Amino acid sequence: MHKFLKSLVPVALLAVAAAAGAQGFPVKDKVITLVVPFAAGGPTDRVARDLAEAMRKPMGGGTIVVDNAAGAGGSIGANKVAKAPADGYTLLVHHIGMATMPTLVRNIPFKVESDFEYVGLVNDVPMTLISRPSLAANNYKELVSWIGANKGKVNLANAGVGSASHLCGMLFQSAPKEDMTTVPYKGTGPAMTDLIAGQVDIMCDQTTNTTAQIEGKKVKAFAVSSPKRLTTPALKDLPTLDEAGLKGFNVSIFHGLYAPKGTPPAVIAKLNDALKVALKDPEFIKKQEGLGAVVVNDKRMEPAEHKRFVAAEIAKWSPVIKAAGVYVD
Ligand code: ASP
């Protein structure tokens, strides 16, 4: 065989193998599972359920279920998907934890950058600083004074080390410079139930989980984590944390879709096509925007850009986390 043709054979075989891997994907009666690494009823669960609904039709109308594999700040669910068969039927919806876990948790049993195929980014979500309804403070300044007056007694709920609420709470804590007792939950869904009931004092959580509770006056709200005020009616009067005194505070939580490493490129392309249909779906956009989230409408909806973005977020948060000196083994 000619030398040039010979060198082409393995490439051609690879292409055939990739196409074969996607043949018939998804098989109509085979269930697709979206693993959510946090408890039901929280912000990641919410985006995953809305996404499952919006991706169902472009995926051929089969069943897409959500599996809440919660615990360890999101690393249990992520590990489950990293070790799942690379066939496109087990996927992960995860958030900024993909960028913070590698620095926050020293011994995570998977590698964010090499154990997954990146399908595309889904949304960006600001956070809100909230408290139990009975807490004796009505604005950020009063909250800081209250924390100072209750030294050693204040507790801060989060969804575990590596979660968004952990990151935001950790950055917030550095301002009043008071050590608060952290109360970890399997997700901010159950943490919210305890906050409303007055069992815990403070939490920093995504607007997708807090907007309705703020609107219904079930919790008190003090500030938003974005650099600009939000336009969502229930949140538009809240100051930014930067305005409130935490200069430069800017935490935005992204969610993305991932598959196990080795999932055939044609399967990833099919998932990405369905994701892009979902990201343009007016119903999906309306639901997400109503909760203060911004549906991705830029090149980060492409797998390569999604991967580049997460790598940039790892580089951005790693020095911040190291400077705060918080690690878990
Ligand atoms: N995303 C988590 C959840 O869905 C919350 C967090 O990361 O703070 O519960």
mmCIF file of N, CA and C in Angstrom, residues 95-97 99-100 121 123-128 164-165 167-168 171 204-207 224-228 230 241 248-255 292-296 300 309 313 316-317:
data_model
loop_
_atom_site.group_PDB
_atom_site.id
_atom_site.type_symbol
_atom_site.label_atom_id
_atom_site.label_comp_id
_atom_site.label_asym_id
_atom_site.label_seq_id
_atom_site.Cartn_x
_atom_site.Cartn_y
_atom_site.Cartn_z
ATOM 1 N N HIS A 95 -21.710 22.223 38.678
ATOM 2 C CA HIS A 95 -21.541 23.673 38.638
ATOM 3 C C HIS A 95 -20.086 24.077 38.855
ATOM 4 N N ILE A 96 -19.900 25.254 39.423
ATOM 5 C CA ILE A 96 -18.566 25.819 39.656
ATOM 6 C C ILE A 96 -17.670 24.880 40.478
ATOM 7 N N GLY A 97 -18.300 23.900 41.153
ATOM 8 C CA GLY A 97 -17.526 22.914 41.911
ATOM 9 C C GLY A 97 -16.488 22.213 41.037
ATOM 10 N N ALA A 99 -14.627 23.586 39.094
ATOM 11 C CA ALA A 99 -13.450 24.459 39.070
ATOM 12 C C ALA A 99 -12.844 24.653 40.462
ATOM 13 N N THR A 100 -13.671 24.498 41.516
ATOM 14 C CA THR A 100 -13.143 24.756 42.862
ATOM 15 C C THR A 100 -12.693 23.478 43.572
ATOM 16 N N LEU A 121 -21.837 24.407 28.206
ATOM 17 C CA LEU A 121 -22.251 25.127 29.406
ATOM 18 C C LEU A 121 -23.748 25.453 29.326
ATOM 19 N N ASN A 123 -25.837 27.504 32.157
ATOM 20 C CA ASN A 123 -26.281 28.814 32.662
ATOM 21 C C ASN A 123 -25.248 29.452 33.599
ATOM 22 N N ASP A 124 -25.462 30.725 33.876
ATOM 23 C CA ASP A 124 -24.692 31.455 34.883
ATOM 24 C C ASP A 124 -25.707 31.944 35.912
ATOM 25 N N VAL A 125 -25.394 31.756 37.190
ATOM 26 C CA VAL A 125 -26.366 32.122 38.233
ATOM 27 C C VAL A 125 -25.700 32.946 39.333
ATOM 28 N N PRO A 126 -26.252 34.137 39.625
ATOM 29 C CA PRO A 126 -25.720 34.905 40.761
ATOM 30 C C PRO A 126 -26.178 34.289 42.082
ATOM 31 N N MET A 127 -25.588 34.753 43.167
ATOM 32 C CA MET A 127 -25.965 34.238 44.490
ATOM 33 C C MET A 127 -26.538 35.364 45.340
ATOM 34 N N THR A 128 -27.200 34.966 46.421
ATOM 35 C CA THR A 128 -27.759 35.948 47.351
ATOM 36 C C THR A 128 -27.326 35.560 48.763
ATOM 37 N N ALA A 164 -20.971 25.621 45.850
ATOM 38 C CA ALA A 164 -21.026 27.051 45.579
ATOM 39 C C ALA A 164 -21.287 27.836 46.860
ATOM 40 N N SER A 165 -22.190 27.306 47.694
ATOM 41 C CA SER A 165 -22.522 27.993 48.945
ATOM 42 C C SER A 165 -21.309 27.995 49.882
ATOM 43 N N LEU A 167 -18.100 28.112 48.810
ATOM 44 C CA LEU A 167 -17.182 29.120 48.257
ATOM 45 C C LEU A 167 -17.654 30.531 48.631
ATOM 46 N N CYS A 168 -18.930 30.810 48.379
ATOM 47 C CA CYS A 168 -19.473 32.146 48.639
ATOM 48 C C CYS A 168 -19.418 32.470 50.134
ATOM 49 N N LEU A 171 -15.884 33.260 51.268
ATOM 50 C CA LEU A 171 -15.443 34.616 50.894
ATOM 51 C C LEU A 171 -16.151 35.668 51.737
ATOM 52 N N CYS A 204 -25.411 31.525 51.828
ATOM 53 C CA CYS A 204 -25.214 32.208 50.565
ATOM 54 C C CYS A 204 -25.638 31.190 49.511
ATOM 55 N N ASP A 205 -26.657 31.494 48.727
ATOM 56 C CA ASP A 205 -27.141 30.479 47.781
ATOM 57 C C ASP A 205 -27.622 31.118 46.479
ATOM 58 N N GLN A 206 -27.689 30.261 45.463
ATOM 59 C CA GLN A 206 -28.040 30.737 44.128
ATOM 60 C C GLN A 206 -29.483 31.245 44.049
ATOM 61 N N THR A 207 -29.673 32.242 43.194
ATOM 62 C CA THR A 207 -31.001 32.856 43.058
ATOM 63 C C THR A 207 -32.053 31.848 42.605
ATOM 64 N N VAL A 224 -26.539 40.723 46.797
ATOM 65 C CA VAL A 224 -26.282 39.770 45.705
ATOM 66 C C VAL A 224 -24.783 39.709 45.427
ATOM 67 N N SER A 225 -24.350 38.574 44.862
ATOM 68 C CA SER A 225 -22.908 38.353 44.666
ATOM 69 C C SER A 225 -22.372 38.879 43.337
ATOM 70 N N SER A 226 -23.291 39.375 42.485
ATOM 71 C CA SER A 226 -22.877 39.828 41.146
ATOM 72 C C SER A 226 -22.301 41.244 41.218
ATOM 73 N N PRO A 227 -21.518 41.644 40.200
ATOM 74 C CA PRO A 227 -20.964 43.009 40.238
ATOM 75 C C PRO A 227 -22.014 44.092 39.976
ATOM 76 N N LYS A 228 -23.157 43.696 39.377
ATOM 77 C CA LYS A 228 -24.245 44.666 39.134
ATOM 78 C C LYS A 228 -25.502 44.186 39.835
ATOM 79 N N LEU A 230 -29.380 43.074 40.214
ATOM 80 C CA LEU A 230 -30.137 42.201 39.308
ATOM 81 C C LEU A 230 -31.449 42.863 38.897
ATOM 82 N N LEU A 241 -22.756 42.892 46.920
ATOM 83 C CA LEU A 241 -21.852 42.778 48.073
ATOM 84 C C LEU A 241 -20.722 43.794 47.951
ATOM 85 N N GLY A 248 -14.935 44.354 45.258
ATOM 86 C CA GLY A 248 -14.519 43.401 44.232
ATOM 87 C C GLY A 248 -15.219 42.049 44.308
ATOM 88 N N PHE A 249 -16.164 41.884 45.245
ATOM 89 C CA PHE A 249 -16.849 40.593 45.391
ATOM 90 C C PHE A 249 -17.610 40.271 44.105
ATOM 91 N N ASN A 250 -17.340 39.135 43.520
ATOM 92 C CA ASN A 250 -18.012 38.739 42.285
ATOM 93 C C ASN A 250 -17.995 37.215 42.168
ATOM 94 N N VAL A 251 -19.094 36.583 42.533
ATOM 95 C CA VAL A 251 -19.173 35.128 42.407
ATOM 96 C C VAL A 251 -20.374 34.790 41.531
ATOM 97 N N SER A 252 -20.095 34.127 40.417
ATOM 98 C CA SER A 252 -21.162 33.703 39.521
ATOM 99 C C SER A 252 -21.033 32.192 39.340
ATOM 100 N N ILE A 253 -22.152 31.510 39.465
ATOM 101 C CA ILE A 253 -22.119 30.042 39.432
ATOM 102 C C ILE A 253 -22.538 29.533 38.053
ATOM 103 N N PHE A 254 -21.640 28.829 37.380
ATOM 104 C CA PHE A 254 -22.006 28.257 36.080
ATOM 105 C C PHE A 254 -22.401 26.801 36.266
ATOM 106 N N HIS A 255 -23.296 26.324 35.409
ATOM 107 C CA HIS A 255 -23.610 24.895 35.346
ATOM 108 C C HIS A 255 -23.245 24.385 33.961
ATOM 109 N N GLY A 292 -33.605 34.370 38.072
ATOM 110 C CA GLY A 292 -32.367 35.145 38.143
ATOM 111 C C GLY A 292 -31.183 34.539 37.405
ATOM 112 N N ALA A 293 -31.370 33.392 36.739
ATOM 113 C CA ALA A 293 -30.249 32.752 36.017
ATOM 114 C C ALA A 293 -30.176 33.301 34.591
ATOM 115 N N VAL A 294 -28.993 33.242 34.008
ATOM 116 C CA VAL A 294 -28.819 33.673 32.614
ATOM 117 C C VAL A 294 -28.434 32.433 31.808
ATOM 118 N N VAL A 295 -29.274 32.086 30.835
ATOM 119 C CA VAL A 295 -28.991 30.908 30.000
ATOM 120 C C VAL A 295 -27.850 31.253 29.045
ATOM 121 N N VAL A 296 -26.900 30.326 28.920
ATOM 122 C CA VAL A 296 -25.713 30.583 28.093
ATOM 123 C C VAL A 296 -26.117 30.786 26.631
ATOM 124 N N ARG A 300 -19.468 29.349 24.790
ATOM 125 C CA ARG A 300 -19.272 28.343 25.839
ATOM 126 C C ARG A 300 -20.283 27.190 25.745
ATOM 127 N N PHE A 309 -13.209 27.247 29.330
ATOM 128 C CA PHE A 309 -13.780 28.101 30.372
ATOM 129 C C PHE A 309 -13.539 27.498 31.767
ATOM 130 N N GLU A 313 -11.499 28.975 34.893
ATOM 131 C CA GLU A 313 -12.095 29.142 36.230
ATOM 132 C C GLU A 313 -11.226 28.467 37.304
ATOM 133 N N LYS A 316 -8.551 30.784 37.933
ATOM 134 C CA LYS A 316 -9.030 31.981 38.639
ATOM 135 C C LYS A 316 -9.236 31.708 40.137
ATOM 136 N N TRP A 317 -9.865 30.557 40.461
ATOM 137 C CA TRP A 317 -10.236 30.310 41.858
ATOM 138 C C TRP A 317 -9.128 29.689 42.691
#
